[in-house]
Amino acid sequence: MQEMRILSPTAILGYGFPMESFQRAMDLNPHVIAVDAGSTDPGPHYLGSGKSFTDRNAVKRDLSIMIPAALERGIPVIIGSAGGSGADSHLDWNVDIIKEISKELNIEFKLGIINSELSKETIKNKLDSGDIRPIFPAKQLEERDINESERIVAQMGFEPFIKALEMGAEVIVAGRAYDPAVFASLAVKNGYDIGLAVHLGKILECAAIAATPGSGSDCMMGFLGEDYFKIMPLSDNRKCTTLSVAAHTLYEKSDPIHLPGPGGELDLTNTTFEQFNENTVIVKGSKFVPSVQYSLKLESARKTGYRTVSIAACKDPIMINAIDTIIEEVKAKVKSNFANFGMDDFFLDFKVYGKNGVMGIFKNLPKETSHELCIIIEAVAKDQKQADTICSFARSTMLHYGYEGRKSTAGNLAFPFSPSDFSVGEVYEFNMYHLMDVDNPADFFPISVKNCKGGELA
Amino acid sequence: MKLFDIADVIRSKNAGPYELTFDIIFKEFDMYRKVWENKVFNKQSFAKLYNIKEDDIISIVNFDPAKAIKITIARPICSGDLGETDVYGAQQHSPLIGFEFDM
């Protein structure tokens, strides 16, 4: 079996890569260039709003290099989780960039587009037939959750990519995808071991992060054989070591041995990591165990309101000492001021940096206090104007609040900016993290392959 | 004994929006095995360190190839919910830096 070479140019499409690394990778004649373009890491805003968390120019820069280089060698480019979250609006955004590139560089290719956004009706029907279950610690799904969703996506496995390749696509841009799928699909299509292909994909999806020193914006190459894979960075100042690669297997996963994905589980019980040469690691023994029931992971977000924040700080030791009480008293004043004004439904929070602000989600930890505090006042309400009002009032109340023992009577807060308040816009929360059992996963990921030329699809 | 002195890596990160996972990668294999076999990290000790319920601890596993112990917990809130302070979960490791134990 001939060795297959899979190039991952960057950890997330738009994070960039050095041209020297990319050129060196292309000199090794890869069989495919694949890239993961998304993550739930940046939070629910991007899936909810339909916007990308990566920058348009940065994504265009990466693709303007990758696509012509791949076409020149007759190898495919495969992009997964387009636009960061993979819903239809994200996919359209990425397709638009690709069309623009075809026009500006005067290149022509077959573009495969794979959607992953699901309708509320589809999800409701699957809920009714008992096919949706929560992934702990998410709660059981209810019809209300579906109604509140802004958009719902399912993570596709490698099957839709294989189909798009069979349909003749030269560039594939897909909605939400299981991260390793973009790297593994051509290998699985060509008969390579699924366990090794998926494990290699798990490492390649973060590109050079698995090397040492790690980087999210540098290339990594995978070499897949019959019973092994090798992983190698493309920059002289990085190395893959058994430790860096094994450590990456832990990254962002809850269990490093059993890694579930669409259609089955990656089992690393018998996996070995060995140093192949100075900068390359060879991995053997990873297995793919198909599941009896194929299930898809669902993600969705719902809108919870609009946010305004104000950034302030304080240095006064008397105030710092009494900060918890002051915050409670300011909150009470804000509440009572608007109670009879039809504004009683809002969220008001003070994130106090310098007093366990970073770990504020753990409520019961001891609070060490610094000599100065940064206070972020946050208001979330049903519309932007109300959020502005609550934040503004909380800020002015805190600025002039006459707390007990005060000596600094001119003002309690130092504002680094004018204006001091920032209207941030819509706020979303994740409201779906569930598995949906399906008989035929292909039904949920429609594929179209079109000719892309001069900025048009035909 | 101080964890800080025997670990190469101490980190936290979301594992999906509903879970937070902590990785401790040790400097020496023997020390890693000793810490693991002595069950220094168990539901009780970790729950105490973060002042959370033992039921919120999803798993405590080891991984020989990385000389690592990994603790995964239910996030106190889902990533990005109202009240969030660390959307990526990448700065929740500091109690581990100060962690001391007898063995």
Coordinates of C-alpha atoms in Angstrom, one line a residue:
Chain A
M1 CA 0.0 0.0 0.0
Q2 CA 1.4 3.3 -1.1
E3 CA 1.9 5.9 1.7
M4 CA -0.7 8.7 1.6
R5 CA 0.4 12.2 2.5
I6 CA -2.2 14.5 4.1
L7 CA -1.4 18.2 4.6
S8 CA -3.0 20.3 7.4
P9 CA -1.8 23.9 6.7
T10 CA -3.2 25.5 9.8
A11 CA -5.2 24.7 13.0
I12 CA -8.2 26.8 11.9
L13 CA -8.8 28.2 8.4
G14 CA -7.9 31.8 8.7
Y15 CA -5.2 31.3 11.4
G16 CA -2.5 31.5 8.7
F17 CA 0.7 29.6 8.0
P18 CA 4.2 30.6 6.9
M19 CA 4.8 30.3 3.1
E20 CA 8.1 28.5 3.7
S21 CA 6.3 25.7 5.6
F22 CA 3.6 25.5 3.0
Q23 CA 6.0 25.3 0.1
R24 CA 8.1 22.7 1.8
A25 CA 4.9 20.7 2.3
M26 CA 3.9 21.0 -1.3
D27 CA 7.4 19.8 -2.4
L28 CA 6.5 16.5 -0.6
N29 CA 3.6 16.1 -3.0
P30 CA 0.6 15.7 -0.6
H31 CA -2.4 13.8 -1.8
V32 CA -4.9 16.2 -0.2
I33 CA -4.9 19.5 1.6
A34 CA -7.5 19.5 4.4
V35 CA -8.4 22.1 7.0
D36 CA -10.8 22.4 9.9
A37 CA -12.5 25.8 9.9
G38 CA -14.5 25.6 13.1
S39 CA -15.0 25.0 16.8
T40 CA -17.5 25.5 19.6
D41 CA -14.6 27.0 21.7
P42 CA -15.4 30.6 21.0
G43 CA -18.8 30.2 22.5
P44 CA -22.4 30.2 21.4
H45 CA -22.5 33.7 19.8
Y46 CA -21.2 32.5 16.4
L47 CA -23.6 29.6 15.9
G48 CA -26.4 31.7 17.2
S49 CA -25.7 34.9 15.1
G50 CA -24.7 33.0 12.0
K51 CA -21.4 34.9 11.9
S52 CA -17.9 33.6 11.6
F53 CA -15.4 33.9 14.4
T54 CA -12.6 33.9 11.9
D55 CA -11.8 37.0 9.9
R56 CA -12.9 37.2 6.2
N57 CA -9.6 38.5 4.9
A58 CA -7.6 36.0 6.9
V59 CA -9.7 33.1 5.5
K60 CA -9.4 34.5 2.0
R61 CA -5.6 34.7 2.4
D62 CA -5.3 31.1 3.4
L63 CA -7.6 29.8 0.6
S64 CA -6.0 32.0 -2.0
I65 CA -2.8 30.0 -1.4
M66 CA -4.3 26.6 -0.8
I67 CA -6.7 26.3 -3.7
P68 CA -4.4 27.2 -6.6
A69 CA -1.6 25.1 -5.2
A70 CA -3.9 22.1 -5.0
L71 CA -5.5 22.6 -8.4
E72 CA -2.0 22.8 -10.0
R73 CA -1.2 19.3 -8.6
G74 CA -4.6 17.9 -9.2
I75 CA -5.3 17.2 -5.5
P76 CA -8.4 18.1 -3.5
V77 CA -8.9 20.8 -0.9
I78 CA -11.3 19.8 1.9
I79 CA -12.7 22.3 4.3
G80 CA -14.9 21.3 7.3
S81 CA -17.0 23.3 9.7
A82 CA -17.0 26.3 7.3
G83 CA -17.4 29.7 8.8
G84 CA -16.6 28.4 12.3
S85 CA -20.0 26.9 13.1
G86 CA -21.1 25.2 9.9
A87 CA -24.7 26.5 9.6
D88 CA -26.0 27.5 6.2
S89 CA -25.1 31.2 6.7
H90 CA -21.5 30.3 7.7
L91 CA -21.3 28.0 4.7
D92 CA -22.6 30.7 2.3
W93 CA -20.1 33.1 3.7
N94 CA -17.2 30.7 2.9
V95 CA -18.6 29.8 -0.5
D96 CA -18.8 33.5 -1.3
I97 CA -15.0 33.8 -0.4
I98 CA -14.2 30.9 -2.7
K99 CA -16.3 32.3 -5.6
E100 CA -14.4 35.6 -5.2
I101 CA -11.1 33.8 -5.3
S102 CA -12.1 32.0 -8.5
K103 CA -12.8 35.3 -10.1
E104 CA -9.7 37.2 -8.9
L105 CA -7.3 34.4 -9.7
N106 CA -9.1 33.4 -12.8
I107 CA -9.3 29.7 -11.9
E108 CA -12.0 27.1 -12.5
F109 CA -12.8 24.0 -10.5
K110 CA -15.6 21.8 -9.3
L111 CA -16.8 23.0 -5.9
G112 CA -18.6 20.5 -3.6
I113 CA -20.9 22.1 -1.0
I114 CA -22.2 19.9 1.9
N115 CA -24.9 21.4 4.1
S116 CA -25.3 20.4 7.8
E117 CA -28.0 22.7 9.1
L118 CA -31.2 20.8 10.1
S119 CA -34.7 22.2 10.1
K120 CA -36.7 22.4 13.3
E121 CA -39.2 20.0 11.8
T122 CA -36.6 17.3 11.2
I123 CA -35.5 17.6 14.9
K124 CA -39.1 17.6 16.2
N125 CA -39.8 14.4 14.2
K126 CA -36.7 12.7 15.6
L127 CA -37.6 13.9 19.1
D128 CA -41.1 12.4 18.8
S129 CA -39.7 9.1 17.6
G130 CA -37.4 8.9 20.7
D131 CA -34.2 9.2 18.7
I132 CA -32.6 12.1 20.5
R133 CA -30.7 11.8 23.8
P134 CA -28.6 14.2 25.8
I135 CA -24.8 14.0 26.2
F136 CA -24.2 14.4 29.9
P137 CA -24.4 17.0 31.5
A138 CA -26.9 18.4 28.9
K139 CA -30.5 17.9 29.8
Q140 CA -33.2 16.0 28.0
L141 CA -34.3 17.9 24.9
E142 CA -37.8 19.4 24.9
E143 CA -39.9 20.8 22.1
R144 CA -39.4 24.3 23.6
D145 CA -35.6 24.1 23.1
I146 CA -36.2 23.3 19.4
N147 CA -38.6 26.2 19.0
E148 CA -36.1 28.6 20.7
S149 CA -33.2 27.5 18.5
E150 CA -31.7 30.1 16.1
R151 CA -30.0 27.4 14.0
I152 CA -29.3 23.7 14.5
V153 CA -26.3 21.8 13.0
A154 CA -25.3 18.1 13.1
Q155 CA -21.6 17.0 12.9
M156 CA -21.0 14.9 9.7
G157 CA -18.6 12.0 9.6
F158 CA -16.4 11.2 6.6
E159 CA -19.1 9.6 4.4
P160 CA -20.5 12.9 2.9
F161 CA -16.9 13.9 2.0
I162 CA -16.3 10.6 0.3
K163 CA -19.5 11.0 -1.7
A164 CA -18.5 14.6 -2.8
L165 CA -15.1 13.3 -3.9
E166 CA -16.8 10.5 -5.9
M167 CA -19.0 13.2 -7.5
G168 CA -15.9 14.9 -8.8
A169 CA -15.5 17.8 -6.4
E170 CA -12.0 19.3 -6.4
V171 CA -12.7 21.7 -3.6
I172 CA -15.1 20.7 -0.9
V173 CA -16.6 23.1 1.6
A174 CA -18.7 21.5 4.3
G175 CA -20.9 22.6 7.2
R176 CA -20.3 21.3 10.7
A177 CA -18.1 18.3 10.5
Y178 CA -16.4 16.0 13.0
D179 CA -12.9 17.5 13.1
P180 CA -10.9 14.4 11.9
A181 CA -13.4 13.7 9.0
V182 CA -11.8 16.2 6.6
F183 CA -8.4 14.6 7.0
A184 CA -9.6 11.0 7.0
S185 CA -12.1 11.0 4.2
L186 CA -9.8 10.6 1.2
A187 CA -7.8 7.9 3.1
V188 CA -10.9 6.0 4.0
K189 CA -12.2 6.3 0.4
N190 CA -8.9 4.7 -0.8
G191 CA -9.2 1.8 1.6
Y192 CA -6.8 2.8 4.4
D193 CA -7.5 1.7 7.9
I194 CA -10.2 3.9 9.5
G195 CA -8.7 3.8 13.0
L196 CA -5.4 5.1 11.9
A197 CA -6.9 7.6 9.5
V198 CA -9.2 9.0 12.1
H199 CA -6.5 9.1 14.8
L200 CA -4.2 10.9 12.3
G201 CA -7.1 13.3 11.6
K202 CA -7.5 14.0 15.4
I203 CA -3.8 15.1 15.5
L204 CA -3.8 17.0 12.2
E205 CA -6.9 19.0 13.0
C206 CA -4.9 21.3 15.2
A207 CA -2.0 21.4 12.7
A208 CA 1.3 22.3 14.4
I209 CA -0.2 22.6 17.9
A210 CA 0.8 18.9 18.3
A211 CA 4.5 19.8 17.7
T212 CA 6.9 21.4 20.2
P213 CA 7.0 24.4 20.3
G214 CA 3.4 24.2 19.3
S215 CA 1.7 26.7 16.9
G216 CA -1.9 27.1 15.7
S217 CA -0.6 28.8 12.6
D218 CA 1.9 26.5 11.0
C219 CA 1.7 23.4 8.8
M220 CA 1.8 19.7 9.8
M221 CA 2.0 16.7 7.5
G222 CA 0.6 13.2 8.1
F223 CA 2.0 10.1 6.3
L224 CA -0.5 7.2 6.4
G225 CA 0.6 3.6 5.7
E226 CA -1.1 0.3 5.9
D227 CA -0.4 -0.2 9.7
Y228 CA 1.0 3.1 10.9
F229 CA 1.0 6.8 10.5
K230 CA 3.8 9.4 10.9
I231 CA 3.4 13.0 11.8
M232 CA 5.9 15.7 11.0
P233 CA 6.0 19.5 11.2
L234 CA 7.2 21.5 8.2
S235 CA 9.2 24.1 10.0
D236 CA 12.8 23.6 11.1
N237 CA 12.2 25.1 14.6
R238 CA 9.5 22.6 15.5
K239 CA 9.6 18.9 16.3
C240 CA 7.1 16.2 16.9
T241 CA 8.1 14.2 19.9
T242 CA 6.3 11.2 21.3
L243 CA 5.3 13.4 24.2
S244 CA 4.0 16.3 22.2
V245 CA 1.9 14.0 20.0
A246 CA 0.7 11.8 22.9
A247 CA -0.1 15.0 24.9
H248 CA -2.1 16.3 22.0
T249 CA -4.2 13.1 22.1
L250 CA -5.5 14.4 25.5
Y251 CA -6.3 17.9 24.3
E252 CA -9.9 19.0 24.6
K253 CA -11.1 15.4 25.1
S254 CA -12.6 13.9 28.2
D255 CA -11.1 10.4 27.7
P256 CA -7.9 9.9 25.8
I257 CA -8.5 6.1 25.1
H258 CA -12.1 6.0 23.9
L259 CA -13.0 8.8 21.5
P260 CA -16.5 8.6 20.2
G261 CA -17.4 10.1 16.9
P262 CA -20.0 9.7 14.1
G263 CA -20.4 6.0 13.3
G264 CA -18.1 4.6 15.9
E265 CA -15.4 5.0 18.4
L266 CA -11.7 5.5 18.1
D267 CA -10.0 3.0 20.5
L268 CA -6.4 3.9 21.5
T269 CA -6.0 1.0 24.1
N270 CA -3.1 -0.5 22.0
T271 CA -1.8 2.6 20.5
T272 CA 2.0 3.1 20.5
F273 CA 3.9 6.4 19.9
E274 CA 7.6 6.1 18.9
Q275 CA 10.1 8.6 17.8
F276 CA 10.8 7.9 14.1
N277 CA 13.5 10.5 13.6
E278 CA 14.4 13.8 15.1
N279 CA 11.2 15.6 14.2
T280 CA 8.8 12.8 13.3
V281 CA 6.7 10.4 15.4
I282 CA 5.3 7.1 14.2
V283 CA 2.0 5.8 15.7
K284 CA 0.6 2.3 15.5
G285 CA -2.3 0.3 16.9
S286 CA -5.2 2.7 16.8
K287 CA -8.5 1.0 16.1
F288 CA -11.9 2.1 14.9
V289 CA -14.8 0.3 16.5
P290 CA -18.0 0.9 14.5
S291 CA -21.1 1.5 16.6
V292 CA -24.2 -0.6 16.3
Q293 CA -26.3 2.5 16.0
Y294 CA -25.0 5.5 13.9
S295 CA -25.6 8.8 15.8
L296 CA -25.0 12.4 15.0
K297 CA -24.0 15.1 17.4
L298 CA -26.3 18.1 17.4
E299 CA -25.4 21.7 18.3
S300 CA -27.7 24.6 18.6
A301 CA -27.9 28.1 20.2
R302 CA -30.8 30.3 21.3
K303 CA -31.0 34.0 21.8
T304 CA -31.1 35.2 25.4
G305 CA -31.1 38.9 24.9
Y306 CA -28.7 41.9 24.3
R307 CA -25.6 42.8 26.2
T308 CA -23.9 46.1 27.3
V309 CA -20.7 46.2 29.2
S310 CA -18.8 48.9 31.0
I311 CA -15.1 48.5 31.9
A312 CA -13.9 50.2 35.1
A313 CA -11.3 49.8 37.8
C314 CA -10.6 50.8 41.4
K315 CA -7.5 51.2 43.5
D316 CA -9.0 52.5 46.8
P317 CA -8.2 50.0 49.6
I318 CA -11.4 50.8 51.6
M319 CA -13.5 50.2 48.5
I320 CA -11.6 47.0 47.6
N321 CA -12.2 45.7 51.1
A322 CA -15.9 46.3 50.9
I323 CA -16.4 45.4 47.2
D324 CA -18.7 42.4 47.6
T325 CA -21.2 44.4 49.8
I326 CA -20.9 47.5 47.4
I327 CA -21.9 45.3 44.4
E328 CA -24.9 43.8 46.2
E329 CA -26.1 47.3 47.2
V330 CA -25.6 48.7 43.7
K331 CA -27.5 45.8 42.3
A332 CA -30.4 46.5 44.7
K333 CA -30.4 50.2 43.8
V334 CA -30.6 49.4 40.1
K335 CA -33.4 47.0 40.6
S336 CA -35.5 49.3 42.8
N337 CA -35.0 52.3 40.5
F338 CA -36.6 50.6 37.5
A339 CA -39.0 48.3 39.3
N340 CA -42.0 50.5 38.6
F341 CA -40.8 51.5 35.1
G342 CA -41.5 48.2 33.4
M343 CA -37.9 47.1 33.5
D344 CA -37.6 44.3 35.9
D345 CA -36.4 41.5 33.7
F346 CA -32.6 41.8 33.2
F347 CA -29.3 40.2 34.2
L348 CA -26.8 42.4 35.9
D349 CA -23.4 41.0 36.8
F350 CA -20.1 42.4 38.0
K351 CA -17.0 40.5 37.0
V352 CA -14.3 41.5 39.5
Y353 CA -10.8 40.9 38.2
G354 CA -8.2 40.9 40.9
K355 CA -10.6 39.0 43.2
N356 CA -11.0 35.6 41.5
G357 CA -12.7 37.1 38.4
V358 CA -11.2 34.5 36.1
M359 CA -12.5 31.6 38.1
G360 CA -15.9 33.2 38.9
I361 CA -17.8 30.3 37.5
F362 CA -16.6 28.3 40.6
K363 CA -18.6 30.1 43.2
N364 CA -17.2 28.6 46.3
L365 CA -13.4 29.1 45.8
P366 CA -11.4 31.2 48.3
K367 CA -11.0 34.8 46.9
E368 CA -7.6 36.3 47.0
T369 CA -7.6 40.0 46.5
S370 CA -5.2 42.2 44.6
H371 CA -4.2 45.7 45.3
E372 CA -6.3 46.9 42.4
L373 CA -9.4 45.6 40.8
C374 CA -10.8 45.7 37.2
I375 CA -14.6 45.6 37.3
I376 CA -16.6 44.7 34.2
I377 CA -20.2 45.7 34.6
E378 CA -22.5 43.5 32.4
A379 CA -26.1 44.0 31.7
V380 CA -28.2 41.6 29.5
A381 CA -31.8 42.6 28.8
K382 CA -34.5 41.8 26.2
D383 CA -33.4 44.6 23.9
Q384 CA -30.3 46.7 23.4
K385 CA -31.8 49.9 24.8
Q386 CA -32.7 48.3 28.1
A387 CA -29.3 46.7 28.3
D388 CA -27.7 50.1 27.7
T389 CA -30.0 51.6 30.4
I390 CA -29.2 49.0 33.1
C391 CA -25.5 49.1 32.4
S392 CA -25.3 52.9 32.4
F393 CA -27.3 53.2 35.6
A394 CA -25.3 50.5 37.4
R395 CA -22.1 52.3 36.3
S396 CA -23.2 55.8 37.4
T397 CA -24.6 54.3 40.7
M398 CA -21.3 52.6 41.4
L399 CA -19.2 55.6 40.5
H400 CA -20.8 57.8 43.1
Y401 CA -22.0 55.2 45.6
G402 CA -21.4 56.4 49.2
Y403 CA -20.2 53.2 50.8
E404 CA -19.4 53.0 54.5
G405 CA -16.1 54.5 55.5
R406 CA -15.4 56.2 52.2
K407 CA -12.7 58.8 52.1
S408 CA -12.4 59.2 48.3
T409 CA -15.6 61.2 47.7
A410 CA -15.0 62.4 44.2
G411 CA -15.7 59.1 42.4
N412 CA -15.2 55.4 43.0
L413 CA -14.1 54.2 39.6
A414 CA -11.3 54.7 37.1
F415 CA -12.5 54.4 33.5
P416 CA -9.9 53.6 30.9
F417 CA -12.2 54.6 28.0
S418 CA -14.6 57.3 26.9
P419 CA -17.3 56.2 26.1
S420 CA -17.2 53.9 29.1
D421 CA -20.0 51.6 28.0
F422 CA -20.1 49.2 25.0
S423 CA -23.2 47.9 23.4
V424 CA -22.3 44.4 22.3
G425 CA -25.4 43.1 20.6
E426 CA -27.2 39.8 20.7
V427 CA -26.4 37.2 23.4
Y428 CA -26.8 33.5 22.7
E429 CA -26.5 30.3 24.8
F430 CA -25.9 26.8 23.6
N431 CA -29.1 24.9 24.1
M432 CA -28.4 21.6 22.3
Y433 CA -25.6 19.1 22.8
H434 CA -27.4 15.9 22.0
L435 CA -27.0 12.7 20.0
M436 CA -29.5 11.8 17.3
D437 CA -29.8 8.2 16.1
V438 CA -30.1 7.9 12.4
D439 CA -30.3 5.0 10.0
N440 CA -28.9 6.7 7.0
P441 CA -26.6 9.7 7.9
A442 CA -26.3 10.8 4.2
D443 CA -30.0 11.9 4.4
F444 CA -29.0 14.8 6.6
F445 CA -26.1 16.2 4.6
P446 CA -27.2 17.3 1.1
I447 CA -24.4 17.6 -1.4
S448 CA -24.1 19.7 -4.5
V449 CA -21.2 19.8 -6.9
K450 CA -21.0 22.8 -9.2
N451 CA -18.5 24.4 -11.5
C452 CA -16.9 27.4 -10.0
K453 CA -15.6 30.0 -12.4
G454 CA -15.4 33.8 -12.7
G455 CA -17.1 34.2 -9.3
E456 CA -20.2 32.2 -10.4
L457 CA -21.4 28.7 -9.6
A458 CA -23.0 26.8 -12.5
Chain B
M1 CA 4.8 17.3 47.9
K2 CA 3.9 20.1 45.4
L3 CA 2.3 19.2 42.1
F4 CA 3.9 22.2 40.5
D5 CA 7.4 20.7 41.1
I6 CA 6.7 17.3 39.5
A7 CA 4.5 18.4 36.5
D8 CA 5.6 19.6 33.1
V9 CA 2.1 20.7 32.1
I10 CA -0.9 21.8 34.1
R11 CA -3.8 22.9 32.0
S12 CA -7.6 23.3 31.6
K13 CA -9.8 23.5 28.6
N14 CA -13.4 22.9 27.5
A15 CA -14.1 19.5 26.2
G16 CA -17.2 20.6 24.3
P17 CA -19.3 23.4 25.8
Y18 CA -20.6 21.3 28.8
E19 CA -17.4 19.8 30.1
L20 CA -14.1 21.2 31.5
T21 CA -11.1 18.9 31.4
F22 CA -7.8 19.2 33.3
D23 CA -4.5 17.6 32.1
I24 CA -1.5 17.1 34.3
I25 CA 1.5 15.9 32.4
F26 CA 4.3 14.7 34.6
K27 CA 8.0 15.2 34.1
E28 CA 9.0 11.7 35.1
F29 CA 7.2 8.4 34.2
D30 CA 7.9 6.8 37.6
M31 CA 6.5 9.8 39.5
Y32 CA 3.4 9.8 37.2
R33 CA 2.8 6.1 37.9
K34 CA 3.3 6.7 41.6
V35 CA 0.8 9.6 41.8
W36 CA -1.7 7.6 39.7
E37 CA -1.3 4.3 41.7
N38 CA -1.6 6.2 45.0
K39 CA -4.9 7.7 43.8
V40 CA -3.7 11.2 44.7
F41 CA -6.4 12.4 42.3
N42 CA -9.7 11.0 43.3
K43 CA -13.2 12.3 43.3
Q44 CA -12.9 13.4 46.9
S45 CA -9.6 15.3 46.6
F46 CA -10.6 17.0 43.3
A47 CA -14.0 18.0 44.5
K48 CA -12.4 19.5 47.6
L49 CA -9.8 21.5 45.6
Y50 CA -12.5 23.1 43.4
N51 CA -15.2 23.1 46.1
I52 CA -17.6 21.2 43.8
K53 CA -19.8 18.1 44.3
E54 CA -18.2 14.7 43.7
D55 CA -21.1 14.0 41.3
D56 CA -19.9 16.8 39.0
I57 CA -16.7 14.8 38.4
I58 CA -17.2 12.8 35.2
S59 CA -14.0 10.9 35.0
I60 CA -10.4 10.6 36.2
V61 CA -8.2 8.7 33.8
N62 CA -4.6 8.1 33.1
F63 CA -2.7 7.9 29.8
D64 CA 0.7 6.3 29.9
P65 CA 2.0 7.5 26.5
A66 CA 1.8 11.1 27.8
K67 CA 2.6 10.4 31.4
A68 CA -0.7 12.2 32.1
I69 CA -3.6 12.2 34.5
K70 CA -6.8 13.7 33.2
I71 CA -9.8 14.9 35.2
T72 CA -13.0 15.9 33.5
I73 CA -15.9 17.7 35.2
A74 CA -19.3 19.0 34.3
R75 CA -18.8 22.7 33.7
P76 CA -20.3 24.8 36.5
I77 CA -22.3 26.5 33.6
C78 CA -22.4 25.7 29.9
S79 CA -19.7 27.7 28.0
G80 CA -21.0 31.2 27.3
D81 CA -24.1 31.0 29.5
L82 CA -24.9 34.2 31.5
G83 CA -22.3 34.5 34.3
E84 CA -19.4 33.1 32.2
T85 CA -15.9 34.2 33.0
D86 CA -13.8 31.9 30.7
V87 CA -15.5 30.9 27.5
Y88 CA -12.7 28.6 26.4
G89 CA -12.1 27.3 29.9
A90 CA -8.3 27.7 29.4
Q91 CA -7.6 29.5 32.7
Q92 CA -9.3 27.3 35.3
H93 CA -6.2 25.4 36.3
S94 CA -4.7 27.6 39.0
P95 CA -5.9 25.6 42.1
L96 CA -3.9 22.7 40.7
I97 CA -0.8 24.9 40.6
G98 CA -1.0 25.3 44.4
F99 CA -2.0 21.7 45.0
E100 CA 0.1 19.9 47.7
F101 CA -0.3 16.3 48.8
D102 CA 1.4 13.6 50.9
M103 CA 2.3 10.3 49.3

